[in-house]
Structures are given as C-alpha cells and as structure tokens.
JSON list of C-alpha atoms in Angstrom, two decimals:
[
{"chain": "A", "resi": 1, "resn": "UNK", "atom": "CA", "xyz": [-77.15, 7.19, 41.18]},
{"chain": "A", "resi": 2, "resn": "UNK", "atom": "CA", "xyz": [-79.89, 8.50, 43.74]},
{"chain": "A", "resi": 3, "resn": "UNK", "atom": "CA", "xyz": [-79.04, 12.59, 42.84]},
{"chain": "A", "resi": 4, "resn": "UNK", "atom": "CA", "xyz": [-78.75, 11.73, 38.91]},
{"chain": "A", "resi": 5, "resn": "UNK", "atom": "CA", "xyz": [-82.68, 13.59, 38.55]},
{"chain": "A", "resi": 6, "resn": "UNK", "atom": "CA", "xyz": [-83.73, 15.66, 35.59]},
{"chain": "A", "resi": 7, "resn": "UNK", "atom": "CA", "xyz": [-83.66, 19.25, 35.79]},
{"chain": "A", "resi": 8, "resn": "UNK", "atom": "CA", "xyz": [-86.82, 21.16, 36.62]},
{"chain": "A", "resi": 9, "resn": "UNK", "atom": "CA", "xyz": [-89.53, 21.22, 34.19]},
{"chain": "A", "resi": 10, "resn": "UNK", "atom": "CA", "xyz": [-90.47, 24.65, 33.35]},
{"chain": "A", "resi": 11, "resn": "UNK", "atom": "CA", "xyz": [-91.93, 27.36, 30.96]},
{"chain": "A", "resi": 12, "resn": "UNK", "atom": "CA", "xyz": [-89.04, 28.61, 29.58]},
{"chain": "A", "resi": 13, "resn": "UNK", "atom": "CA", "xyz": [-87.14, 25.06, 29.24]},
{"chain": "A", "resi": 14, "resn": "UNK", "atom": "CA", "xyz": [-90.72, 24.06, 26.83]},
{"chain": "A", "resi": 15, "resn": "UNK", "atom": "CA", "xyz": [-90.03, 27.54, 25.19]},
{"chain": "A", "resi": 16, "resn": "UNK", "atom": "CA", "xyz": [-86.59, 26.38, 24.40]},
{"chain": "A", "resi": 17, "resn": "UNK", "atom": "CA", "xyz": [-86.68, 22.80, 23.36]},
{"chain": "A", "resi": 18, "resn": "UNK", "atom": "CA", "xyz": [-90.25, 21.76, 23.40]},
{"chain": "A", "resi": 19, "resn": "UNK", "atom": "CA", "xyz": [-90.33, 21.80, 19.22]},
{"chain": "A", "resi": 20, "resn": "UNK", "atom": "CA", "xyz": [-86.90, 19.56, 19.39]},
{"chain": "A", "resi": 21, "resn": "UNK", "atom": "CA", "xyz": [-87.00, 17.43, 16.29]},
{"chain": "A", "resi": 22, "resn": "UNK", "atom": "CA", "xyz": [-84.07, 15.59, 14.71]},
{"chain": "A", "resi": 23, "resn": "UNK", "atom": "CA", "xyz": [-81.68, 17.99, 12.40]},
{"chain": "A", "resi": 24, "resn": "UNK", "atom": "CA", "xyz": [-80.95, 16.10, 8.69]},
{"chain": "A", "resi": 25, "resn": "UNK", "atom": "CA", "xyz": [-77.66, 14.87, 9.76]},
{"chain": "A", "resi": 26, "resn": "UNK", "atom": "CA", "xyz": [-79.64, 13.04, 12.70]},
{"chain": "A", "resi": 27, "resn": "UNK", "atom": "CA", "xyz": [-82.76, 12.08, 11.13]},
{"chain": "A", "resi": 28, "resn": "UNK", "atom": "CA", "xyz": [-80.62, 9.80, 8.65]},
{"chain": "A", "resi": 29, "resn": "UNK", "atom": "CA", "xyz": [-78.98, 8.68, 11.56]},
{"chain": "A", "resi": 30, "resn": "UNK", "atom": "CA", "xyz": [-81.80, 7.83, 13.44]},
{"chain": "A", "resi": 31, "resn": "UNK", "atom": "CA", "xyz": [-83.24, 6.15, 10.38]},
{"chain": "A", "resi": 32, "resn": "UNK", "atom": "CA", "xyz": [-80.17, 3.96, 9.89]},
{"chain": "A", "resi": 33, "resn": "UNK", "atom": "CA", "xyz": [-80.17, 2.80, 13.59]},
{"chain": "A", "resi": 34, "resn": "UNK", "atom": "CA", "xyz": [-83.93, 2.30, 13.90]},
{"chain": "A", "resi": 35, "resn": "UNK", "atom": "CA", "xyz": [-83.19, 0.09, 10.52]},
{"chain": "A", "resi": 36, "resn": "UNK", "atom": "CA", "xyz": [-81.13, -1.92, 13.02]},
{"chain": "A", "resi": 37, "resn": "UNK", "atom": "CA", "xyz": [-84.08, -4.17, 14.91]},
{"chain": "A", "resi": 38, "resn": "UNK", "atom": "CA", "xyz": [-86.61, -5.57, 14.18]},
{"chain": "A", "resi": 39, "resn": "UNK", "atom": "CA", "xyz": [-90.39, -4.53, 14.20]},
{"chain": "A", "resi": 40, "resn": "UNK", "atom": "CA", "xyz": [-91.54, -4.32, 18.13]},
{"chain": "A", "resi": 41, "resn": "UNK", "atom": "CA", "xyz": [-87.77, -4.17, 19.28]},
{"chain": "A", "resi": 42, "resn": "UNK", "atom": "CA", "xyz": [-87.52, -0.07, 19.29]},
{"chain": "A", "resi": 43, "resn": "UNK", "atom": "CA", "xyz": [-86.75, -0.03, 22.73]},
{"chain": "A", "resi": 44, "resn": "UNK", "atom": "CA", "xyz": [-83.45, -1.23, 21.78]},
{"chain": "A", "resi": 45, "resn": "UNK", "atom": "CA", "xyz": [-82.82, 2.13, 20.37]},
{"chain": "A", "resi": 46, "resn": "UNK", "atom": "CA", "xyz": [-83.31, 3.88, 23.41]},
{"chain": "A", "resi": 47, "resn": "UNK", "atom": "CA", "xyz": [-79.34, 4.69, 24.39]},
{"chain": "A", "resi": 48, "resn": "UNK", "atom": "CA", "xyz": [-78.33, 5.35, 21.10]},
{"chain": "A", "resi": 49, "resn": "UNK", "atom": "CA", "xyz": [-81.52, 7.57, 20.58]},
{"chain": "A", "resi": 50, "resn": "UNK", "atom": "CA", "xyz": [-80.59, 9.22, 23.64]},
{"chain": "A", "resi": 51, "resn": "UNK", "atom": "CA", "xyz": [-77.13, 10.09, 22.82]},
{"chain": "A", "resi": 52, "resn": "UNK", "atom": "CA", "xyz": [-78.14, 11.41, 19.37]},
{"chain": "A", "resi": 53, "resn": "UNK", "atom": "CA", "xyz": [-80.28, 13.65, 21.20]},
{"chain": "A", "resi": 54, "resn": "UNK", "atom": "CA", "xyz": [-77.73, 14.48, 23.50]},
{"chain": "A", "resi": 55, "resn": "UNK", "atom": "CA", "xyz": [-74.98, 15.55, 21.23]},
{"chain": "A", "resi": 56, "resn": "UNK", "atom": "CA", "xyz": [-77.57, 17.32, 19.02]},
{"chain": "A", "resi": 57, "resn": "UNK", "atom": "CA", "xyz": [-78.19, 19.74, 21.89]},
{"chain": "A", "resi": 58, "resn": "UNK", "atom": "CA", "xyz": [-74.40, 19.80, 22.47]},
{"chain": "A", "resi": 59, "resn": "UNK", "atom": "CA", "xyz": [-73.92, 21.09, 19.03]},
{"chain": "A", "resi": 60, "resn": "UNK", "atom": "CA", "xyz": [-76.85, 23.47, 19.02]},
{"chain": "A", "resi": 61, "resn": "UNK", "atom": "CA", "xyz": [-75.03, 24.80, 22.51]},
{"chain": "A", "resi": 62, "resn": "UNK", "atom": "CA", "xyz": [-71.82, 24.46, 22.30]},
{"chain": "A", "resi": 63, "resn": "UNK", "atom": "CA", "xyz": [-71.34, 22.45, 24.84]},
{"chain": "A", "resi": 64, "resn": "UNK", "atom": "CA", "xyz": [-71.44, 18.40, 25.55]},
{"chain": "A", "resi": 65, "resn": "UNK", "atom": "CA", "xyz": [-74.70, 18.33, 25.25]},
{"chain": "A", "resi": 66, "resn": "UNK", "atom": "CA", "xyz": [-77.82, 17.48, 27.71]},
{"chain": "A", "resi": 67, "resn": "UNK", "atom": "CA", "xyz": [-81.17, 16.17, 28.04]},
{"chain": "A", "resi": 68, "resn": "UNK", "atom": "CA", "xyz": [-83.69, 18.27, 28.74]},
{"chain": "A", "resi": 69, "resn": "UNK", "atom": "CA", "xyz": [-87.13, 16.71, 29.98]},
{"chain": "A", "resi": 70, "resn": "UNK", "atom": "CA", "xyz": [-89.09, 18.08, 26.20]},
{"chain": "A", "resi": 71, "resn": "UNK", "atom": "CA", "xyz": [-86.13, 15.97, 24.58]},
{"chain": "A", "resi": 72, "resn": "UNK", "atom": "CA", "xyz": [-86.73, 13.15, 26.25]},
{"chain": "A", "resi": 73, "resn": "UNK", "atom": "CA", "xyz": [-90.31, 13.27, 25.52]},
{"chain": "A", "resi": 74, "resn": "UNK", "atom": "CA", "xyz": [-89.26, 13.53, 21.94]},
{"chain": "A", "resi": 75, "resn": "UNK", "atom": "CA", "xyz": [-87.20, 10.41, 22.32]},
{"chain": "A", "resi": 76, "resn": "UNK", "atom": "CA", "xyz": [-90.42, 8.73, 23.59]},
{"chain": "A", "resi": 77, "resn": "UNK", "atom": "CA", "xyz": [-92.79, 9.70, 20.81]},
{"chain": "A", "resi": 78, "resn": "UNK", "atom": "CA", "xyz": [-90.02, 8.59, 17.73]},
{"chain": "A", "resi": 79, "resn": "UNK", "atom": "CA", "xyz": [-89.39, 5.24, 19.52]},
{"chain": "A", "resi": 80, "resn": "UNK", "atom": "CA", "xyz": [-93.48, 5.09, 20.03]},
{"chain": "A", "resi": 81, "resn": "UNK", "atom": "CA", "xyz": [-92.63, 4.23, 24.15]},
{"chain": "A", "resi": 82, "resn": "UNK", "atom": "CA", "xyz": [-93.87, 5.57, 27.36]},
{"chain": "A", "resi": 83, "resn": "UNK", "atom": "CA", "xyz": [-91.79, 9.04, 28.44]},
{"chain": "A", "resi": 84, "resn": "UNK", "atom": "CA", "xyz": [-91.01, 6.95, 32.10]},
{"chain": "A", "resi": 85, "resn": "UNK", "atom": "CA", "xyz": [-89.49, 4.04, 30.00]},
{"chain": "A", "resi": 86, "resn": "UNK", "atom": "CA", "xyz": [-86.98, 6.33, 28.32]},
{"chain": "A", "resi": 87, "resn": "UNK", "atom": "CA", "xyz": [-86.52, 8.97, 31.29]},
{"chain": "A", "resi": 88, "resn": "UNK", "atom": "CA", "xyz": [-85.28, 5.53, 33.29]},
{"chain": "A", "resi": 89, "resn": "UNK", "atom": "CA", "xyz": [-82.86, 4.84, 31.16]},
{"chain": "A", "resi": 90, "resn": "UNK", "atom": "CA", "xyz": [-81.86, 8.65, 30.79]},
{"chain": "A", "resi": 91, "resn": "UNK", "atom": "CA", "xyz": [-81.70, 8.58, 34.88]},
{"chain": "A", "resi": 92, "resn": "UNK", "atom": "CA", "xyz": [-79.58, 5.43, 35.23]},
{"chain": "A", "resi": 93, "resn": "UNK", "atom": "CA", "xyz": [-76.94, 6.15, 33.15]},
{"chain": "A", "resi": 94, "resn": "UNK", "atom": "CA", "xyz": [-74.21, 8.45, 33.68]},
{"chain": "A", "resi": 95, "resn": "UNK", "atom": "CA", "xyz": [-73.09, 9.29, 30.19]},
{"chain": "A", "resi": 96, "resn": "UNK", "atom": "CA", "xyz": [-76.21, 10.83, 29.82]},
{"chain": "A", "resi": 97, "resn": "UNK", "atom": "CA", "xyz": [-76.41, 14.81, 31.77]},
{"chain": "A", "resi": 98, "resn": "UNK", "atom": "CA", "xyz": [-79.79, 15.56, 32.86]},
{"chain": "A", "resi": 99, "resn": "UNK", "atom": "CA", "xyz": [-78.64, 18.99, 33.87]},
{"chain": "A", "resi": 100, "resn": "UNK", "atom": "CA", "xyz": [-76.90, 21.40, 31.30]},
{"chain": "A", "resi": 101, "resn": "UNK", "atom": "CA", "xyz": [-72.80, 21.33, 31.11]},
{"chain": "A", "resi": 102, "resn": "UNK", "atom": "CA", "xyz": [-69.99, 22.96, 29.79]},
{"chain": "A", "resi": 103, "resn": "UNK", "atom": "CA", "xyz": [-67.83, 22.79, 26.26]},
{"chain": "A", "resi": 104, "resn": "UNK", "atom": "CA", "xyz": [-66.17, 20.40, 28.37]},
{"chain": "A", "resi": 105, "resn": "UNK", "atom": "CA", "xyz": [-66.96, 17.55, 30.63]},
{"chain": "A", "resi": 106, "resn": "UNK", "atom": "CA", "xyz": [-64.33, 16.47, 33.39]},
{"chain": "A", "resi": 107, "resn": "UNK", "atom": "CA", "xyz": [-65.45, 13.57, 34.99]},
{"chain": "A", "resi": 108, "resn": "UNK", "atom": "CA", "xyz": [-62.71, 12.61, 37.50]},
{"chain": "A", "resi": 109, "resn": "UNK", "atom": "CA", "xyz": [-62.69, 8.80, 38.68]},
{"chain": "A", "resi": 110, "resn": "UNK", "atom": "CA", "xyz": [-62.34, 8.92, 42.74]},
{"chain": "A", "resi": 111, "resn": "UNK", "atom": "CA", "xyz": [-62.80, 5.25, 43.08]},
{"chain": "A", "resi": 112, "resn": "UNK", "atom": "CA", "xyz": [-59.97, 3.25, 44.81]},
{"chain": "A", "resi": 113, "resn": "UNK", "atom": "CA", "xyz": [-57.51, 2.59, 42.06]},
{"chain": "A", "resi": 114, "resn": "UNK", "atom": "CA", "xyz": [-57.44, 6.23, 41.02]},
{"chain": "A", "resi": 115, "resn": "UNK", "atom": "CA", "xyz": [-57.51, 7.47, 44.78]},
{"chain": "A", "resi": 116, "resn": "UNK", "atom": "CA", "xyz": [-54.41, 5.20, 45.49]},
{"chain": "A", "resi": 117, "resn": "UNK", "atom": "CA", "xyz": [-52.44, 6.28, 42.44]},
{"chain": "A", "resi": 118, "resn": "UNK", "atom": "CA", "xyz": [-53.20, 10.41, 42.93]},
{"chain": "A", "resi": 119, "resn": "UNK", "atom": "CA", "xyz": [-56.64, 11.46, 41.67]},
{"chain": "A", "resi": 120, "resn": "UNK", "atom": "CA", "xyz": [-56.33, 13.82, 44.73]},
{"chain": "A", "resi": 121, "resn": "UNK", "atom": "CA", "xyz": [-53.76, 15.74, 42.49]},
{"chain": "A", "resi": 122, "resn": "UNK", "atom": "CA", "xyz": [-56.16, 16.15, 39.61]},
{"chain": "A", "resi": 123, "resn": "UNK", "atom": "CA", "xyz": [-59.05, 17.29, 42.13]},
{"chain": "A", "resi": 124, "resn": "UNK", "atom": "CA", "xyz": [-56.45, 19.86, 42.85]},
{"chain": "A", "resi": 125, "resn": "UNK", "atom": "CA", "xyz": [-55.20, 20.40, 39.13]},
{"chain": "A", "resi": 126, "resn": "UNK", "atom": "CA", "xyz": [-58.68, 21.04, 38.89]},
{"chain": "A", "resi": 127, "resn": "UNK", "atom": "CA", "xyz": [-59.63, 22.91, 41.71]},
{"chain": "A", "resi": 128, "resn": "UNK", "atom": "CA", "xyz": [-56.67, 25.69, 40.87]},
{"chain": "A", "resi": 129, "resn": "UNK", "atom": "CA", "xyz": [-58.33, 26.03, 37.46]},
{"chain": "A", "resi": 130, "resn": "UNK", "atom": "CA", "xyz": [-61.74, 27.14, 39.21]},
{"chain": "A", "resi": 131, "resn": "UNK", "atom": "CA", "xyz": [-63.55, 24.07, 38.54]},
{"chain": "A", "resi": 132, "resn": "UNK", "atom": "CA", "xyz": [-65.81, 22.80, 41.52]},
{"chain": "A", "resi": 133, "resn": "UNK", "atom": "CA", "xyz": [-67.49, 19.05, 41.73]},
{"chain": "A", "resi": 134, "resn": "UNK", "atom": "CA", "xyz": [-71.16, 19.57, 40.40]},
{"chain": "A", "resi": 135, "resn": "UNK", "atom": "CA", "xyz": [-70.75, 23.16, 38.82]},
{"chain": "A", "resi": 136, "resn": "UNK", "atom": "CA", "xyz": [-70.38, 24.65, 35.57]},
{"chain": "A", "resi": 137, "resn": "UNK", "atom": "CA", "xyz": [-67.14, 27.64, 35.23]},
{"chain": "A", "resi": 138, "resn": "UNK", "atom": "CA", "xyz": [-68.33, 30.88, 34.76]},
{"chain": "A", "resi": 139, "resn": "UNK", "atom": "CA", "xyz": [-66.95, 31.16, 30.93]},
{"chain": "A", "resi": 140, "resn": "UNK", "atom": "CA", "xyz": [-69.19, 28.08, 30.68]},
{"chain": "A", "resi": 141, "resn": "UNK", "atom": "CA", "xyz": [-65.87, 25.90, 29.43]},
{"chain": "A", "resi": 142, "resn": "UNK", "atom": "CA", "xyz": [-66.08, 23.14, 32.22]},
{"chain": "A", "resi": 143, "resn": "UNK", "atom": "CA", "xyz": [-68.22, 21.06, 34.25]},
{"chain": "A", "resi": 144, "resn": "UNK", "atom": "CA", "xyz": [-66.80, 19.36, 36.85]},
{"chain": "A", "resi": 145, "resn": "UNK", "atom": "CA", "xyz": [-67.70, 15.92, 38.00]},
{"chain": "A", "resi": 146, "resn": "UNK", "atom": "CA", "xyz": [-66.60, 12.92, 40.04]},
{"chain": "A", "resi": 147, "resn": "UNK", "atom": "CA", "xyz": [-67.48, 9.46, 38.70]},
{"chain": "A", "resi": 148, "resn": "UNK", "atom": "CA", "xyz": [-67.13, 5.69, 39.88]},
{"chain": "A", "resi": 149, "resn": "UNK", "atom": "CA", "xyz": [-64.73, 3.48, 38.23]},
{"chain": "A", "resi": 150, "resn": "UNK", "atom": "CA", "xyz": [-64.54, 3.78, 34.24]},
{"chain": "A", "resi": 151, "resn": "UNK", "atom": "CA", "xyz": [-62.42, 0.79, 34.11]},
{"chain": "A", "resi": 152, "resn": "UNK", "atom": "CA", "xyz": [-59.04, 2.44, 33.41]},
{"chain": "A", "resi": 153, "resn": "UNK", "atom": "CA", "xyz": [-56.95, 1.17, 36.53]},
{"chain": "A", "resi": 154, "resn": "UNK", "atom": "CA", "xyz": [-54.30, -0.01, 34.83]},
{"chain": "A", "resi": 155, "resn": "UNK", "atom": "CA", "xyz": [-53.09, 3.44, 33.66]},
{"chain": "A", "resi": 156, "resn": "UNK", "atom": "CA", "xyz": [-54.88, 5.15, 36.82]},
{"chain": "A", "resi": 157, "resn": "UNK", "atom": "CA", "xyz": [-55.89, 7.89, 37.63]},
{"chain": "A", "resi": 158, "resn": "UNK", "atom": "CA", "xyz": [-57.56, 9.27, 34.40]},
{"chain": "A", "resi": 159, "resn": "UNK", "atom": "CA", "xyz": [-60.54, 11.24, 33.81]},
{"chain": "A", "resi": 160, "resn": "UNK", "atom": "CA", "xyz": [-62.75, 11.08, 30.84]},
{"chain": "A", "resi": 161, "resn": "UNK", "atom": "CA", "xyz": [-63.37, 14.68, 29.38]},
{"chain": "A", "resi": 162, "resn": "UNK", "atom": "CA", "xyz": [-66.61, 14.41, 26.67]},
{"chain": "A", "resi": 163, "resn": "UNK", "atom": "CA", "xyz": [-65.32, 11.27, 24.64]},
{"chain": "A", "resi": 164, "resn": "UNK", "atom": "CA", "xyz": [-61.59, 11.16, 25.50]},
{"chain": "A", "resi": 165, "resn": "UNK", "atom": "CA", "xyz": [-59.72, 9.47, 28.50]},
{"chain": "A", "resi": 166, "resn": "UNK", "atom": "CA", "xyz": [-57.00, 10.99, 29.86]},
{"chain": "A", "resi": 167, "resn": "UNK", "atom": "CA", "xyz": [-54.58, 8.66, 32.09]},
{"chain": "A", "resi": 168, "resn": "UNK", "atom": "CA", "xyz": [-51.57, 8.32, 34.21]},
{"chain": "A", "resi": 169, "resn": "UNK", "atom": "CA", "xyz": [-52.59, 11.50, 35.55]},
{"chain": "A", "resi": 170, "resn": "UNK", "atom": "CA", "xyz": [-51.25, 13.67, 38.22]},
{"chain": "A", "resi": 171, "resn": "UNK", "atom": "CA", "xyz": [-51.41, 17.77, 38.94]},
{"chain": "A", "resi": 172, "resn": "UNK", "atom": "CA", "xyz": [-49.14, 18.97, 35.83]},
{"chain": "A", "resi": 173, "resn": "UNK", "atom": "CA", "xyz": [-50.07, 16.69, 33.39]},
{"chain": "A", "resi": 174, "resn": "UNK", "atom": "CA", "xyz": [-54.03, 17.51, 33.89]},
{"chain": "A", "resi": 175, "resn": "UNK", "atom": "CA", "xyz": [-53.09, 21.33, 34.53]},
{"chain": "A", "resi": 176, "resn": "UNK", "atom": "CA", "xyz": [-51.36, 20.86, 31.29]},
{"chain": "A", "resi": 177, "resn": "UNK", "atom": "CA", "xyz": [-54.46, 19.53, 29.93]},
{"chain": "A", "resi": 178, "resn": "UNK", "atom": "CA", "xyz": [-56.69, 21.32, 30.88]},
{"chain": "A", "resi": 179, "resn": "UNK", "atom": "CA", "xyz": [-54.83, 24.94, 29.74]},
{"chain": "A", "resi": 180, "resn": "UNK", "atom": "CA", "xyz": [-54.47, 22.96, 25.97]},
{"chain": "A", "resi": 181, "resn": "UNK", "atom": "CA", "xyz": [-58.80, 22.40, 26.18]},
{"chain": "A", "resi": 182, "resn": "UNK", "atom": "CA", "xyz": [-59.05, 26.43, 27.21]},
{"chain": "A", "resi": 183, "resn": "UNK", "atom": "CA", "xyz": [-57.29, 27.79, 24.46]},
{"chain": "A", "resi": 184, "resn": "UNK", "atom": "CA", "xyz": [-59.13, 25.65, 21.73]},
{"chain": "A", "resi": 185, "resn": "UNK", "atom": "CA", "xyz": [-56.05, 23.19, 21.65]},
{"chain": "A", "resi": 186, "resn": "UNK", "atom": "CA", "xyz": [-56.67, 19.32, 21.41]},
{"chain": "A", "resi": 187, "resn": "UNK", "atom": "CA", "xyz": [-54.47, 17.56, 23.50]},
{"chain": "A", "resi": 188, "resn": "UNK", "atom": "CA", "xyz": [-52.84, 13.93, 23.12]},
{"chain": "A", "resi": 189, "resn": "UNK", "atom": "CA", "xyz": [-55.84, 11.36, 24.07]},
{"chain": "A", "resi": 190, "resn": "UNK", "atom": "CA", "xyz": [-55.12, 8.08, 26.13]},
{"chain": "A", "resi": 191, "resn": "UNK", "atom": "CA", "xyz": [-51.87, 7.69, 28.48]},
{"chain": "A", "resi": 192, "resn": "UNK", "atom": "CA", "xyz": [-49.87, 10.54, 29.29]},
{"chain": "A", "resi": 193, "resn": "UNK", "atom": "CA", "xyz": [-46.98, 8.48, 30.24]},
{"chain": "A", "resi": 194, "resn": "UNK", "atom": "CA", "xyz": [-43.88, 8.84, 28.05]},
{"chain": "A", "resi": 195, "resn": "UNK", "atom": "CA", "xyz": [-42.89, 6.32, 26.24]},
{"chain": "A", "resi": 196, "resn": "UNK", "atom": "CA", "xyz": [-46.21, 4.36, 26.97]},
{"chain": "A", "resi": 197, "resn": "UNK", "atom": "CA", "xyz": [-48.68, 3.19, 24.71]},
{"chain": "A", "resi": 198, "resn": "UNK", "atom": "CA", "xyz": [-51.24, 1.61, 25.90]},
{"chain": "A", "resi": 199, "resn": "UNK", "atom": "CA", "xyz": [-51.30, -0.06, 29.14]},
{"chain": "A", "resi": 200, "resn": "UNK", "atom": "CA", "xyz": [-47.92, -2.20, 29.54]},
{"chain": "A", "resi": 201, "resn": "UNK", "atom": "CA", "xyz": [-45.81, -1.99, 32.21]},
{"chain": "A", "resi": 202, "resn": "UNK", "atom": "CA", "xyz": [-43.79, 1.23, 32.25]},
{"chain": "A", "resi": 203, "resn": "UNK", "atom": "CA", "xyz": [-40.97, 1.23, 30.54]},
{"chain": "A", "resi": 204, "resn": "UNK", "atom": "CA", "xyz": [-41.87, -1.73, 28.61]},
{"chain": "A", "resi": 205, "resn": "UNK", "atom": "CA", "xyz": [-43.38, -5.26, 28.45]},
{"chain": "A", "resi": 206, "resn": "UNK", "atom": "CA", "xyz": [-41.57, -8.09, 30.83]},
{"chain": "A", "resi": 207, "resn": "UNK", "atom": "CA", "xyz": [-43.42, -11.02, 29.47]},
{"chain": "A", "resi": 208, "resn": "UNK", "atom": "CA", "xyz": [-44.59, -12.01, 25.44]},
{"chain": "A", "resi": 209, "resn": "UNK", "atom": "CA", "xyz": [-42.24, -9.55, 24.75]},
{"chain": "A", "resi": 210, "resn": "UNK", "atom": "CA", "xyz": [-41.69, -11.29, 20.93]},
{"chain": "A", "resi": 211, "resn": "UNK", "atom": "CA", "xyz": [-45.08, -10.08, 20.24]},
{"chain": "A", "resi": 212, "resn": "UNK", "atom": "CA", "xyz": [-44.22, -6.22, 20.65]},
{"chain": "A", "resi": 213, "resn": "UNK", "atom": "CA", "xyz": [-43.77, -5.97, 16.64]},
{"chain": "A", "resi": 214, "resn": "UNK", "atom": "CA", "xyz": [-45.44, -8.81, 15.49]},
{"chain": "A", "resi": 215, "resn": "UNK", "atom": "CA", "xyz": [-47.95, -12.01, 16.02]},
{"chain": "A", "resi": 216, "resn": "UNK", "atom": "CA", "xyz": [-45.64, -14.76, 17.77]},
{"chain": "A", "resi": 217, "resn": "UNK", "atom": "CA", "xyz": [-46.40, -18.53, 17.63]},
{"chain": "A", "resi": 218, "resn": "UNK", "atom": "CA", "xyz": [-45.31, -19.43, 21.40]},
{"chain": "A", "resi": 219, "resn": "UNK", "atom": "CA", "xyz": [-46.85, -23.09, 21.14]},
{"chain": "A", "resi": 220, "resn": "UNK", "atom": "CA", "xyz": [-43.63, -24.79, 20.10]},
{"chain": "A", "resi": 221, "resn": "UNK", "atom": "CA", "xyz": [-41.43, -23.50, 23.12]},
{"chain": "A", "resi": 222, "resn": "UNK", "atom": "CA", "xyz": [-44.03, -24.13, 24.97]},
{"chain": "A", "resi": 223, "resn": "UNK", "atom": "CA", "xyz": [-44.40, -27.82, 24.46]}
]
C-alpha cells in the first residue's frame, strides 16, 4: 500500500529500541526457525523474523505490537541481510504496523463483499465507540483500521482484531464485541451467527448433508 511507510526515525525512537535484542523465549524461537533452511536461505526467515519482533514489542507494550525502524535493523543484522531487503518486506505487508497501535487492532474489511453485506454498520459500531480510521483511542485500547479483502466473504462482513476474525457482523454484534475487548473480556472468535459454525449456509447445509457428523462414501449413489 503506497501510505504503509515507517514511522519517523528519530533520537528518542534509537533511545527506546535501538539495543532491541531477542528476549529468551524468542531467541529459542528464532533459533528453532532459523534451524528451518538451509545455509544461504535466511531470507526465508524474514516474515516470521518480523513477526517475532513484532509481538515482542507488543508484549514489552502492551499492545499488538510494531516495528520500529532500530527493530528492523535488528532483523537485518540476525538474518545477516541488507536493512532495505527486510524494511521491503516490513512495507509490503499489512500484518506488519510500521506505526505504533493499540492493545487492540480493528482492522475492518471495506472491500465489496463486506460493503454489500453491512461493514458500514461496524464503521459505525465503531465510530460510536470513539475509534477513528488511522488513529489510536486515547486509553490507548484501539487502533482503528480499514483493510482490503481478508478472504472471509462467505461469513461477511468481519474484521480481524490482532489474531482473531470476527464475522457475520453488523452494529450490535461488533458493539457487543468490542465492550467484551474493553473490559478485559475475550469474546467468542469466528462467526457470530447463531447456530453457525463455520461457513454453511445459515441455518444449515442443503447439499452433502450425510457428511454433517461423519465422512460419507457418496461414490456408490453416485454411479
């Protein structure tokens, strides 16, 4: 995305995080994923380096986590790789904030499928709460954002908050939601449907419906 840029280098963001080095939990992971290719194929590691960076500053902020430019350098240096070859990757991907965020990330799918099926109603489920697209709450508990397509349209609209999708969405059900995050609740993952479990057809399955409770051999009726 052309306005997905790094945050400002400065003094006081080296002050803060230019001594970032792995914590134990993340140097053994790091260790165990590096383990993963072969010698001369570390740039493979570069996304999954980049996320244990990101949710180490999450946990050392209490929030999803970030990359700030001195992290990302970091990155670079353990994977032994010019800083532009990681800060691409960093840049092109979405799952990875170049600015800081909240406890919570709402990213809010506006594509078609959602916009058709009432992610205008979570904008304003959203909106109500004091969240804005691009900022941070006050309290520092949400960052608001609006995404492309995460490939839930089946159960649209959804939003994905940190690593949890939300779907079948509309005002109450995110209001709902996002009152459970604010009072240190965890509320119910996936579809928020009744009755629905995945991504069938509301209010059940009209075809292969033998193979609701268990594996089905169709082949002899269909002969």
């Amino acid at each position: 995305m052309a306005d997905h840029k790094p945050i400002e280098d400065t003094p006081e963001l080296r002050a803060r995080w230019g001594a970032f080095a792995w914590d134990a939990e993340r140097a053994a992971k790091a260790k165990t994923i590096r383990a993963r290719y072969p010698a001369g194929r570390q740039q493979s590691c570069t996304i999954p380096y980049l996320d244990l960076a990101q949710r180490q500053v999450g946990a050392e902020t209490n929030t999803q986590g970030w990359l700030p430019i001195p992290v990302i350098e970091f990155v670079a240096r353990e994977l032994d790789l010019p800083v532009i070859r990681v800060l691409e990757v960093a840049s092109f991907y979405t799952m990875f904030n170049l600015h800081p965020v909240g406890k919570y990330h709402v990213q809010v799918c506006g594509t078609t499928p959602c916009w058709l099926r009432g992610s205008d109603d979570v904008f304003a489920a959203c909106k109500n709460r004091g969240l804005a697209k691009g900022k941070t709450t006050p309290d520092g508990l949400f960052t608001l954002t609006e995404v492309e397509c995460m490939g839930n349209c089946a159960s649209a609209p959804m939003v994905q908050i940190n690593d949890d999708n939300y779907e079948d969405l509309d005002y109450d059900r995110t209001s709902a939601i996002l009152d459970a995050l604010a009072k240190g609740e965890t509320p119910k993952a996936g579809t928020q449907e009744p009755g629905r479990h995945t991504v069938e057809p509301s209010g059940g399955p009209t075809s292969l419906k033998e193979m609701v409770d268990a594996n089905h051999d169709y082949r002899g009726e269909w002969a």
